[in-house]
Coordinates of C-alpha atoms and ligand atoms in Angstrom, one line a residue:
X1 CA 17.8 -41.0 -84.9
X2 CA 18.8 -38.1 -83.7
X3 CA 18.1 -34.9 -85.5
X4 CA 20.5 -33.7 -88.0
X5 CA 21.5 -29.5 -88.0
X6 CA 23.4 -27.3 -90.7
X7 CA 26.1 -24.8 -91.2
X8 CA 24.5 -21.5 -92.7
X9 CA 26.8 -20.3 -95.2
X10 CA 26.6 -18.4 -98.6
X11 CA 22.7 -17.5 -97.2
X12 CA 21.2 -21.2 -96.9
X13 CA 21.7 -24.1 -94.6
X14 CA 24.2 -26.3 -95.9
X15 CA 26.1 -29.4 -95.2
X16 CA 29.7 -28.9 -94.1
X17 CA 32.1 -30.0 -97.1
X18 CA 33.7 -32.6 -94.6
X19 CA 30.0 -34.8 -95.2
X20 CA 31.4 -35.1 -91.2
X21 CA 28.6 -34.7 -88.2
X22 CA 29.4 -34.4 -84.5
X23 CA 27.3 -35.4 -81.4
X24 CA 26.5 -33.1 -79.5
X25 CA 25.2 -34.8 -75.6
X26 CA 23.5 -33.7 -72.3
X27 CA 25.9 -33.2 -70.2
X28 CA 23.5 -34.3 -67.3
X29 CA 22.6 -37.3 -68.7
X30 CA 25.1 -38.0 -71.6
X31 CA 22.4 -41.2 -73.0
X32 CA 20.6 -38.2 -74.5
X33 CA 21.9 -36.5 -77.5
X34 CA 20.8 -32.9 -78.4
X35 CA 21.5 -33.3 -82.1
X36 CA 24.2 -33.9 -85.4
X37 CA 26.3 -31.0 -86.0
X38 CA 28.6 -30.3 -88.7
X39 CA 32.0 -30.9 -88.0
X40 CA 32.9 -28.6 -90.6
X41 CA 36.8 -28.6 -92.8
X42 CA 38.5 -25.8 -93.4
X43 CA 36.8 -25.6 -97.2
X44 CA 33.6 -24.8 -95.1
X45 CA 35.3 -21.8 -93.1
X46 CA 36.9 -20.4 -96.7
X47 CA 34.1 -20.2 -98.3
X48 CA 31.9 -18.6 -95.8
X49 CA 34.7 -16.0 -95.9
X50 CA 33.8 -15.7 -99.6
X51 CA 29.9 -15.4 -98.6
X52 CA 31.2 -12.6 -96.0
X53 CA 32.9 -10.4 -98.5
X54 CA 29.4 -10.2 -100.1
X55 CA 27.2 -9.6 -96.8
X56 CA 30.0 -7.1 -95.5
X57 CA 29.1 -4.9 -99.6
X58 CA 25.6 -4.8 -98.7
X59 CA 25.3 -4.3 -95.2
X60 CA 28.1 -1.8 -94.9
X61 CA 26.4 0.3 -97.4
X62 CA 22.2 0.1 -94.9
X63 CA 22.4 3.2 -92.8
X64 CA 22.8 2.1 -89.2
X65 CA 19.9 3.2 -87.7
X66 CA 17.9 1.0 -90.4
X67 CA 21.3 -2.0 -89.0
X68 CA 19.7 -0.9 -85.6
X69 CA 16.2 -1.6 -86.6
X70 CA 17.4 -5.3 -87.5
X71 CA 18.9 -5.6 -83.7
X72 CA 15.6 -4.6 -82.7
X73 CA 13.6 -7.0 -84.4
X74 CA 16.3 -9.5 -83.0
X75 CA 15.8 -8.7 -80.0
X76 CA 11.8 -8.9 -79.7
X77 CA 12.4 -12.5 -80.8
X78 CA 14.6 -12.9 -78.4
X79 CA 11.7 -12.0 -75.8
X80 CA 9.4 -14.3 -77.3
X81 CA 11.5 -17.4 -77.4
X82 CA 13.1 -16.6 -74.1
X83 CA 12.2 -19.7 -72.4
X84 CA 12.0 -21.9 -75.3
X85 CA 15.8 -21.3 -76.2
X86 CA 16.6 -21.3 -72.0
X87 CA 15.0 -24.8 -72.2
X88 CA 17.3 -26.2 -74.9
X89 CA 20.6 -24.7 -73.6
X90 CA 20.4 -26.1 -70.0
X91 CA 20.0 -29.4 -72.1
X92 CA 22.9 -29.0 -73.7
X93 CA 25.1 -26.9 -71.5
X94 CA 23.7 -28.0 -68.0
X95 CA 23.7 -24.9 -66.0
X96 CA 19.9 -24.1 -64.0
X97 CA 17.0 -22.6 -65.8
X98 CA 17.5 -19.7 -63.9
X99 CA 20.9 -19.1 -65.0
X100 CA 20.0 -20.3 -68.8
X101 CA 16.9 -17.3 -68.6
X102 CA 19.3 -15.0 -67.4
X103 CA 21.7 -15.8 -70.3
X104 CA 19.1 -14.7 -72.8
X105 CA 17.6 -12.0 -71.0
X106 CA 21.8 -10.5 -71.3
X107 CA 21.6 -11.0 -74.9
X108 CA 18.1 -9.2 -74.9
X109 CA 20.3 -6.1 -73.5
X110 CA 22.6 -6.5 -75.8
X111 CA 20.0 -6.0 -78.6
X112 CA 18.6 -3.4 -77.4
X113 CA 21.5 -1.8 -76.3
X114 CA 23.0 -2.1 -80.0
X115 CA 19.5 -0.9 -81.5
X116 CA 19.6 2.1 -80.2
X117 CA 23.5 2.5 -81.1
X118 CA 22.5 2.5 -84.8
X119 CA 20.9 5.8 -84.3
X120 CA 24.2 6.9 -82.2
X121 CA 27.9 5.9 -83.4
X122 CA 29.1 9.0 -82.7
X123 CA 31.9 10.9 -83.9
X124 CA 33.9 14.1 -82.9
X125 CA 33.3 17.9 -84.4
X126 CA 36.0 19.7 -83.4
X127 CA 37.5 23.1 -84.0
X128 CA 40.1 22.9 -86.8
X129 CA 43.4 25.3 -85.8
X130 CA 42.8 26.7 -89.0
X131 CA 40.6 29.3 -90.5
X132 CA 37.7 28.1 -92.6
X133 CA 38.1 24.6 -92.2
X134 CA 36.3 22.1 -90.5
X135 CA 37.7 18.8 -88.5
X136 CA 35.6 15.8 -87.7
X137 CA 35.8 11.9 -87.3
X138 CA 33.1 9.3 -87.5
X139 CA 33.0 5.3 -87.9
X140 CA 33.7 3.2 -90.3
X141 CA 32.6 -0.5 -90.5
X142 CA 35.8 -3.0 -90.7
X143 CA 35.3 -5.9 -92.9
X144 CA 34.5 -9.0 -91.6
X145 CA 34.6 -10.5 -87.8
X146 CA 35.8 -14.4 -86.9
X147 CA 33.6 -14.3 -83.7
X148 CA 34.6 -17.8 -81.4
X149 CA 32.6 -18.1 -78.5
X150 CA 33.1 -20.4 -75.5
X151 CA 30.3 -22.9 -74.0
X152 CA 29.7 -21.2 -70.7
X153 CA 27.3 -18.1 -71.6
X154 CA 25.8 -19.8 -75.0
X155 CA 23.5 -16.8 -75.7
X156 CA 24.9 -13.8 -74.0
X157 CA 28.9 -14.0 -75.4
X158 CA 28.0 -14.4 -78.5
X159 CA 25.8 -11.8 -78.5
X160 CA 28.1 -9.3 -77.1
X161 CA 30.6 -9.9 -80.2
X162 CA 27.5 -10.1 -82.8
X163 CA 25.7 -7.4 -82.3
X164 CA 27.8 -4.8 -81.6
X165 CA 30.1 -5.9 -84.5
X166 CA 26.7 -6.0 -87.2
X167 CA 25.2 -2.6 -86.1
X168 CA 28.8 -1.0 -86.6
X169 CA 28.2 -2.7 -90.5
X170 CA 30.0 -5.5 -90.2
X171 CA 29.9 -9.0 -91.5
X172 CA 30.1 -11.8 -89.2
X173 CA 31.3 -15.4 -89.2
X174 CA 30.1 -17.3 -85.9
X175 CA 32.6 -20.3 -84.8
X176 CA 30.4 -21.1 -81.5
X177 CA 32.0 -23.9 -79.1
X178 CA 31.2 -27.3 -80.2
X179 CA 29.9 -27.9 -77.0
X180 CA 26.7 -25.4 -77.6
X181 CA 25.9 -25.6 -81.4
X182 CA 22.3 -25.9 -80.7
X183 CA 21.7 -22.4 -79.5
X184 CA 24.3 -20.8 -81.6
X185 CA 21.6 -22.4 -84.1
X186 CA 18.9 -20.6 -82.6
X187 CA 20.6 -17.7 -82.3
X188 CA 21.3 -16.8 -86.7
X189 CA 17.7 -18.6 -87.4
X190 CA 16.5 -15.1 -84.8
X191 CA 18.9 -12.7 -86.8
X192 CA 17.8 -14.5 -90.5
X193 CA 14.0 -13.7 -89.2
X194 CA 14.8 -10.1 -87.7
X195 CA 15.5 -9.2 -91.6
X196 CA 19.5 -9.3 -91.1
X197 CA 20.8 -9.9 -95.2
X198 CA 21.5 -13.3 -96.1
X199 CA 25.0 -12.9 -96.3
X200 CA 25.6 -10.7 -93.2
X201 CA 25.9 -13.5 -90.8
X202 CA 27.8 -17.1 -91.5
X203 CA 27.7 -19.9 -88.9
X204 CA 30.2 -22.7 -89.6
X205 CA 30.3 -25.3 -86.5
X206 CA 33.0 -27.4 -85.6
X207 CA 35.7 -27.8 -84.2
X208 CA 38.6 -24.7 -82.8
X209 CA 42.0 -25.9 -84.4
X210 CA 40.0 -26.5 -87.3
X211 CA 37.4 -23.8 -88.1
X212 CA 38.5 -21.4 -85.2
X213 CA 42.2 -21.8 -87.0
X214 CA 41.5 -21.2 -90.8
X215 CA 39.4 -17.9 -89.7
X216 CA 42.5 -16.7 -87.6
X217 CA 44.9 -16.9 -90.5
X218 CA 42.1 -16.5 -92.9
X219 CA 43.7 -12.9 -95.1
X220 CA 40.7 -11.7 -95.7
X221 CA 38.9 -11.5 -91.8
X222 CA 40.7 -8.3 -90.4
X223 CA 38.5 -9.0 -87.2
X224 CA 39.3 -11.6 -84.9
X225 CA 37.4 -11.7 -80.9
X226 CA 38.0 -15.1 -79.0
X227 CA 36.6 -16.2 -75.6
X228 CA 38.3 -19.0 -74.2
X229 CA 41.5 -19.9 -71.9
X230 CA 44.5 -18.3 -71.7
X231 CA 46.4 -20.8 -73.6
X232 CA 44.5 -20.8 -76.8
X233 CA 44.5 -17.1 -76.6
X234 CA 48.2 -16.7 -76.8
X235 CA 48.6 -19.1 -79.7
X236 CA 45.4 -16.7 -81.4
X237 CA 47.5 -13.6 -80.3
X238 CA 50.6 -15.1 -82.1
X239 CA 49.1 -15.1 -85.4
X240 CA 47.1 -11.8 -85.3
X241 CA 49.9 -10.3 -84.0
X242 CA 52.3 -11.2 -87.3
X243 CA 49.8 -10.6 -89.8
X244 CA 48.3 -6.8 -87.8
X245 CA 44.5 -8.2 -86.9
X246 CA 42.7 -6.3 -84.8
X247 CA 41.8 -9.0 -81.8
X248 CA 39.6 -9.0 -78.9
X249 CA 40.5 -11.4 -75.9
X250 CA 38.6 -12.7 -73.2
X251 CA 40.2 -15.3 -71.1
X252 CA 40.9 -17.1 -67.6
X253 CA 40.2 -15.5 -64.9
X254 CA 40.5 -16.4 -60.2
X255 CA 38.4 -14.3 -58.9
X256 CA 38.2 -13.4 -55.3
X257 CA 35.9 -12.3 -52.5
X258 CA 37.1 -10.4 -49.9
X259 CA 35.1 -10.3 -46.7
X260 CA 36.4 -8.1 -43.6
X261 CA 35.5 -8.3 -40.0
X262 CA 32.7 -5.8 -40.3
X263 CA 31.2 -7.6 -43.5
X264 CA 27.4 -8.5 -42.9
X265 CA 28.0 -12.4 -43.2
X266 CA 24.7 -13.4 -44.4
X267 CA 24.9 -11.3 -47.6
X268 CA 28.6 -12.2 -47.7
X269 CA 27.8 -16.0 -47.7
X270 CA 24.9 -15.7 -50.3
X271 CA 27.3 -13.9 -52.3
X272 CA 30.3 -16.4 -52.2
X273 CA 27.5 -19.2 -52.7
X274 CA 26.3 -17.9 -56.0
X275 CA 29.7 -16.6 -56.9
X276 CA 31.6 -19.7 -56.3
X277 CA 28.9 -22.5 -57.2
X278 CA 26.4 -20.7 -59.6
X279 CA 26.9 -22.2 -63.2
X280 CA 29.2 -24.9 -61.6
X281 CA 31.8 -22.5 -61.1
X282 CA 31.7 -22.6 -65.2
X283 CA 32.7 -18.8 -65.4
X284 CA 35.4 -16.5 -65.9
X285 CA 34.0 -14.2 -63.2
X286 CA 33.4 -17.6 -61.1
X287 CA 34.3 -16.8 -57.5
X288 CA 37.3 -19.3 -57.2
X289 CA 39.0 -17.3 -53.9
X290 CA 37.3 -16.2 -50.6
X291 CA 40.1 -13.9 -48.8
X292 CA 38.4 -13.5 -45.4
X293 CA 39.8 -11.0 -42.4
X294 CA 40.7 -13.8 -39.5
X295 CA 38.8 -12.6 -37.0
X296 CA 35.3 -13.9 -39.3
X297 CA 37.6 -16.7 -40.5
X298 CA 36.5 -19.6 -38.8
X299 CA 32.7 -18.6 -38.0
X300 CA 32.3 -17.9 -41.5
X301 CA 34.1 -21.3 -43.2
X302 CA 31.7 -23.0 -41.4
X303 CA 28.7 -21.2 -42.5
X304 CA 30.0 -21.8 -45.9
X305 CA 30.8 -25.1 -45.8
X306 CA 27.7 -26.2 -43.9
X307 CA 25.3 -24.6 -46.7
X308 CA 27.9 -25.4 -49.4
X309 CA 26.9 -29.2 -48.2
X310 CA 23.3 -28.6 -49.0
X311 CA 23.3 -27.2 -52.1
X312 CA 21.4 -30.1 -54.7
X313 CA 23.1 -31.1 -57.8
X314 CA 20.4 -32.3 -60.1
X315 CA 19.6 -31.6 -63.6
X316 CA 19.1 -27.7 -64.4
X317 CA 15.4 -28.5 -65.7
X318 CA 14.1 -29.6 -62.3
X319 CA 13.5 -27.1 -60.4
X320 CA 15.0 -28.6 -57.0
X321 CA 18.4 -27.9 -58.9
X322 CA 20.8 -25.9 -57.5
X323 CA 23.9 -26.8 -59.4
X324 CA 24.2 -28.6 -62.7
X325 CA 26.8 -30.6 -64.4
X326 CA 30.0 -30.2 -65.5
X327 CA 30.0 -29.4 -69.4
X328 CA 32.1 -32.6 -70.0
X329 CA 34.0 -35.5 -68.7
X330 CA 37.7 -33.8 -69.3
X331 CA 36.2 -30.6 -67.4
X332 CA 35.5 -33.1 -64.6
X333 CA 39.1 -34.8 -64.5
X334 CA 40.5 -31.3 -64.6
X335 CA 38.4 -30.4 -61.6
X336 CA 39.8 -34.1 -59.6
X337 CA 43.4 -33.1 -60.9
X338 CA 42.9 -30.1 -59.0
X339 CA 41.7 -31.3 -56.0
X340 CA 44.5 -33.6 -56.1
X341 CA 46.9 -31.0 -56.5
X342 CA 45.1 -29.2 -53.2
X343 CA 45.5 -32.1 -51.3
X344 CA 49.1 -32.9 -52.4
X345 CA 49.6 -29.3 -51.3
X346 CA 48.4 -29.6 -47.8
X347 CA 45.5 -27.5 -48.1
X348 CA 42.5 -28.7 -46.0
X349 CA 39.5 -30.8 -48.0
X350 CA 36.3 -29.4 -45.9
X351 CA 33.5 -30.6 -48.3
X352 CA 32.9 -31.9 -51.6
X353 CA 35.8 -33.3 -53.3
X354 CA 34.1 -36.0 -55.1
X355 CA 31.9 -37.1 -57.9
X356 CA 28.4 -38.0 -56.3
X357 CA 27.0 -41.6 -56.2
X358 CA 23.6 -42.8 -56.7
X359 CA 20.9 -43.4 -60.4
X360 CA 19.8 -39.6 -60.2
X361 CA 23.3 -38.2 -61.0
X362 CA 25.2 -41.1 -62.6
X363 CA 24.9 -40.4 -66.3
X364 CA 25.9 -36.9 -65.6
X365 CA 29.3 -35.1 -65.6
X366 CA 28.4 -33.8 -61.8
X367 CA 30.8 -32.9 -59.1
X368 CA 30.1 -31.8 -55.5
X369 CA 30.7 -28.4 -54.2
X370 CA 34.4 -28.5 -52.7
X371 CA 35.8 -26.2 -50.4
X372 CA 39.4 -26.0 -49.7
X373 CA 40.1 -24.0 -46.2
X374 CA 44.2 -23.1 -45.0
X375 CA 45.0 -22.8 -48.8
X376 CA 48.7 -20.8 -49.2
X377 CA 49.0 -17.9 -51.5
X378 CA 51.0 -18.6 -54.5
X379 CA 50.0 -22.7 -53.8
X380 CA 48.5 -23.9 -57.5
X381 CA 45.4 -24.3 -56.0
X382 CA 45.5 -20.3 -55.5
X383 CA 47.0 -19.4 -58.4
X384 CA 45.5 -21.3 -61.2
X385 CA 42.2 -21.4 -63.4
X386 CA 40.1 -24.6 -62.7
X387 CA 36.8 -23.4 -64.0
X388 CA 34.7 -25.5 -61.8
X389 CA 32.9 -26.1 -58.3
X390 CA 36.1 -25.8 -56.1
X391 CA 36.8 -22.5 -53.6
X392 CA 39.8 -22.0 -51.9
X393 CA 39.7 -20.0 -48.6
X394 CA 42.5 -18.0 -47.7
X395 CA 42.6 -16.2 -44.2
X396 CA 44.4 -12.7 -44.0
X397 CA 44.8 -9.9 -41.1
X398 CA 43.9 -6.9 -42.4
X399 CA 42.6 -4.9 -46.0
X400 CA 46.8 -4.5 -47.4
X401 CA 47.2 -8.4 -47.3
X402 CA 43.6 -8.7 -48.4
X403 CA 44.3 -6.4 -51.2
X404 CA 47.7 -8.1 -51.8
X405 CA 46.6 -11.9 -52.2
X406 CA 43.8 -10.8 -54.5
X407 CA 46.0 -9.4 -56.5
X408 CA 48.9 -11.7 -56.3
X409 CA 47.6 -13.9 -59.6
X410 CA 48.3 -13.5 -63.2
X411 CA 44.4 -12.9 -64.0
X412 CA 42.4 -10.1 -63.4
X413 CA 38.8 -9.9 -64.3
X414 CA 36.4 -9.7 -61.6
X415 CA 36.7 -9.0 -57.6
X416 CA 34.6 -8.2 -55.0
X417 CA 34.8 -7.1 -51.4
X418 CA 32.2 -7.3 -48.8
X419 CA 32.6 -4.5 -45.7
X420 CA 30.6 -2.0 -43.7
X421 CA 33.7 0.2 -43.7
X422 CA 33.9 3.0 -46.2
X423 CA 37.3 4.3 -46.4
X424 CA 38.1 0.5 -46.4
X425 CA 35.7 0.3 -49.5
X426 CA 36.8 2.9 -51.1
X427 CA 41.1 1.7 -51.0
X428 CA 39.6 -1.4 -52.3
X429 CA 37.8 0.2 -55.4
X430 CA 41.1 1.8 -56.0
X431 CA 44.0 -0.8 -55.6
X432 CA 42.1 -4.2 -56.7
X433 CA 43.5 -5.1 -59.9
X434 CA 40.6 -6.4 -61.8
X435 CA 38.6 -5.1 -64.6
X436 CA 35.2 -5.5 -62.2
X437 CA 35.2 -5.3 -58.8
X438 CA 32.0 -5.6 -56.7
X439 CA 31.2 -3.9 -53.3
X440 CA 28.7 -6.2 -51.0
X441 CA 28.1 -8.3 -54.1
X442 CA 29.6 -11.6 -55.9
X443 CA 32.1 -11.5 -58.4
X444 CA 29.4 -12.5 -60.8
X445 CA 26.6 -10.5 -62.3
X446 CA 28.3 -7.8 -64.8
X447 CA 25.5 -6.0 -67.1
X448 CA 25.2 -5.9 -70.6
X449 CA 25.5 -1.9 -70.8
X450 CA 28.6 -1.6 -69.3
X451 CA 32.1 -2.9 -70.5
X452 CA 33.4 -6.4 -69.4
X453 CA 36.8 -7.5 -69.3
X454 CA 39.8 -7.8 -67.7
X455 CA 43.7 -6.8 -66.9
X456 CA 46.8 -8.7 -67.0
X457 CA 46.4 -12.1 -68.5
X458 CA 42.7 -12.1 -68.7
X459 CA 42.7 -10.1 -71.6
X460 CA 44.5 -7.3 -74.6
X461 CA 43.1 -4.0 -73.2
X462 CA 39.9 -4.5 -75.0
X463 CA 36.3 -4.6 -73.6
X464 CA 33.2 -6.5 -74.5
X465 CA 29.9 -4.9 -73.8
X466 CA 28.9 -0.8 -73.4
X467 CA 29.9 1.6 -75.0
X468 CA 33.3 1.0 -75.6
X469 CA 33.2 -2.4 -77.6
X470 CA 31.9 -0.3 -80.7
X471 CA 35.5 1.3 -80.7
X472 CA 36.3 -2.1 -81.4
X473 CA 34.3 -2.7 -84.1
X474 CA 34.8 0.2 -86.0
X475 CA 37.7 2.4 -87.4
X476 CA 38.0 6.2 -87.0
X477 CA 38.1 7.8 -90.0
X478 CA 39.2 11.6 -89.8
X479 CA 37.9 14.3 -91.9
X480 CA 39.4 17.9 -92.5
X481 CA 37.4 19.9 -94.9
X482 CA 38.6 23.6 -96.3
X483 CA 36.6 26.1 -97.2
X484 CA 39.3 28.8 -97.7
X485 CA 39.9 28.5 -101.5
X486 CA 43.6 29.0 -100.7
X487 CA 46.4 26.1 -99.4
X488 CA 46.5 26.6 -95.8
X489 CA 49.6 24.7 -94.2
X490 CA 48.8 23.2 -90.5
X491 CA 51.4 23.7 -88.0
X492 CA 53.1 26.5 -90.5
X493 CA 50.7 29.0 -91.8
X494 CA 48.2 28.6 -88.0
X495 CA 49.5 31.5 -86.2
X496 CA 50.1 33.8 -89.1
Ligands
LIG501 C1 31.8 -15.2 -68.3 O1 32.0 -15.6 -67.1 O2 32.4 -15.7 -69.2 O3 29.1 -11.3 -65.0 C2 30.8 -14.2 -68.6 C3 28.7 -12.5 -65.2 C4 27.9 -12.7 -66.5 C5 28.9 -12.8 -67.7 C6 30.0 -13.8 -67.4 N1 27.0 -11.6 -66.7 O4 28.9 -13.4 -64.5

């Protein structure tokens, strides 16, 4: 019987209301099921909102160095359960070990990162235009966050909502994807052990139009921040936007790498290999494009096809594994719609394409490494999210059409460019129209200490990570204080 988890909520672990359990499977080998989860109601969301308004009294009122001290602790437990936590989320999200430490190790920044915060949260001191008086600003807490996270990054997205949001004094509820509930768990037992107050944190699992909904229209959670497709965060943006939440979005994203005719192709082709196939293609800085000058075009296709050919799906525990599984089976059939849609399009299948055969892999939502060459700018294959192991190569004659496909899309998160040239570097840092671009690197591989995010539809105008998601979390309050004795009437009595 396979073990049986809990929703914490109103500071102990309780069943969801529902009486309702989900299963949650290994998407390598879907016969083996990670656990029970709750598959919580809407009562269960409401009343952790209740439990919220408490933790959000108490933990508002902590000084934020002492909040700080908590991310700390977090984050040392982090450090010692590194591998034990990587272990259970490539079981049940599929990606490599690798890829699963490194997914810890960025919440690990993010602790520390947001320890040290608690002893920072700056505000402004500014001269006042009038005499004897002072003018400053500094941060107040908000109220209490709705934080839904995606599967792909288990540990690390979550963290980059949670932590910023709880050093800044907030309260928290955590709506992780249904397909990762197992270290979401892991994840508020750390926090519960780091000495975070009960009532500071909620974790109610389940499902997005349930859970994910009731928080969204929920009154009382001023806070919304949702990673997740393009689609869901429009109908998210809908609501917020007629009842004034503050909302974070993160969403799709067709990232492209750009190599030129002077590019070093070695480093270019381990960069589009990681970029494109690392995580399955499973992120939204994936590597979905390769926009390459035609005079490298055909040399390099080949050298990408021919090592895209031996890259080893497997399960991400063995460590022969170069490229897990799919997360599920409709992830799959979107990813064999799509190479449909290539075909039908008259772009050219070069490798992959299809689901493997054989024992090893047959349980397993797997899916070879595909690479489309002669693909058409504003084809669908070009312009659309697939969120998987498929790369469409695009060949170009010079930097401006380069510059110009990349940035022909509705997304814009994450670009990179790979050229000895640097004037040619240089216009690229300028004119690429993506939140992150990379020079001689992948599209992948953003750090915890610097903002993430994206333009156009990828996101709002808000960024995760750094400095500036704390802006986010936290409302400017501004403070004139006179010391005059006498009225003093800004704007009126200031030149006098
Ligand atoms: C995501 O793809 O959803 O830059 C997040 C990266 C990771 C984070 C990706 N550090 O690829």
């Amino acid at each position: 019987m396979a073990k049986k988890f809990l929703n914490y909520i109103g500071g102990e672990w309780v069943e969801p209301s529902t009486g309702k359990y989900f299963q949650n499977r290994n998407p390598a080998n879907w016969n083996q099921i990670v656990g029970l989860f709750p598959d919580s109601g809407v009562q269960d969301a409401r009343r952790a909102v209740r439990s919220a308004a408490r933790g959000f009294e108490v933990w508002s009122k902590t000084p934020a160095p002492l909040r700080g001290e908590v991310l700390k602790a977090a984050g040392d437990l982090l450090v010692k359960n590194k591998e034990k936590i990587a272990r259970v989320m490539t079981q049940e999200m599929g990606k490599v070990l690798d890829e699963t430490r490194g997914d810890v190790q960025e919440g690990i920044d993010t602790a520390y990162y947001a320890a040290i915060e608690g002893r920072r949260l700056f505000g402004h001191t500014v001269p006042s235009e009038l005499r004897d008086k002072w003018a400053m600003t500094y941060r107040r807490p908000i109220g209490i966050c709705g934080l839904i996270t995606p599967f792909n990054f288990p540990m690390a997205i979550p963290t980059w909502k949670m932590f910023p949001a709880l050093v800044c004094g907030n309260s928290v509820i955590f709506k992780p994807s249904h397909d990762v509930p197992r270290t979401a768990t892991m994840l508020v037992e750390i926090l519960l052990e780091a000495g975070l107050p009960q009532e500071a944190v909620q974790l109610v699992h389940g499902y997005g139009r349930v859970v994910g909904e009731a928080l969204v229209h929920h009154p009382s959670v001023p806070v919304i921040s949702f990673t997740g497709s393009t689609a869901t965060g429009s109908v998210i943006g809908e609501t917020c936007g007629r009842v004034h939440k503050r909302l974070s979005l993160e969403m799709g994203g067709k990232n492209a790498q750009i190599v030129m005719d002077d590019a070093d192709l070695d480093l270019a082709l381990e960069g589009v290999l990681w970029g494109a196939f690392g995580t399955a293609g499973q992120r939204c800085t994936a590597t979905s494009r390769l926009i390459v000058h035609k005079k490298v075009h055909n040399r390099f296709l080949r050298m990408v096809c021919d090592a895209a050919e031996k890259l080893r799906l497997g399960d991400g525990l063995e460590a022969s594994t170069d490229v897990g599984p799919l997360i599920h089976e409709d992830a799959r059939n979107k990813v064999k719609q799509y190479v449909r849609i290539g075909q039908e399009e008259g772009a050219s299948l070069e490798v992959g394409g299809k689901v493997p055969r054989g024992a090893r892999l047959g349980k397993g939502w797997f899916y070879r490494p595909t690479v489309f060459a002669g693909v058409k700018p504003r084809s669908r294959l070009e312009q659309e999210e697939i969120f998987g192991p498929v790369l469409s190569v695009i060949q170009v004659r010079s930097l401006d059409e380069a510059i110009k496909v990349n940035n022909d899309v509705v997304y814009g998160l994450s670009s990179s460019i790979y050229t000895r040239d640097v004037r040619g570097a240089f216009k690229a840092m300028t004119e690429l129209a993506t939140g992150i671009s990379y020079i001689n690197a992948p599209t992948i591989g953003a750090e915890a200490h610097l903002p993430f995010g994206g333009v156009k539809q990828t996101g709002n105008g808000h960024r995760e990570g750094g400095w500036e998601v704390y802006d986010f979390y936290t409302e400017t309050k501004v403070l004139y204080v006179d010391y005059s004795g006498r009225l003093q009437r800004a704007q009126i009595d200031t030149y006098e």
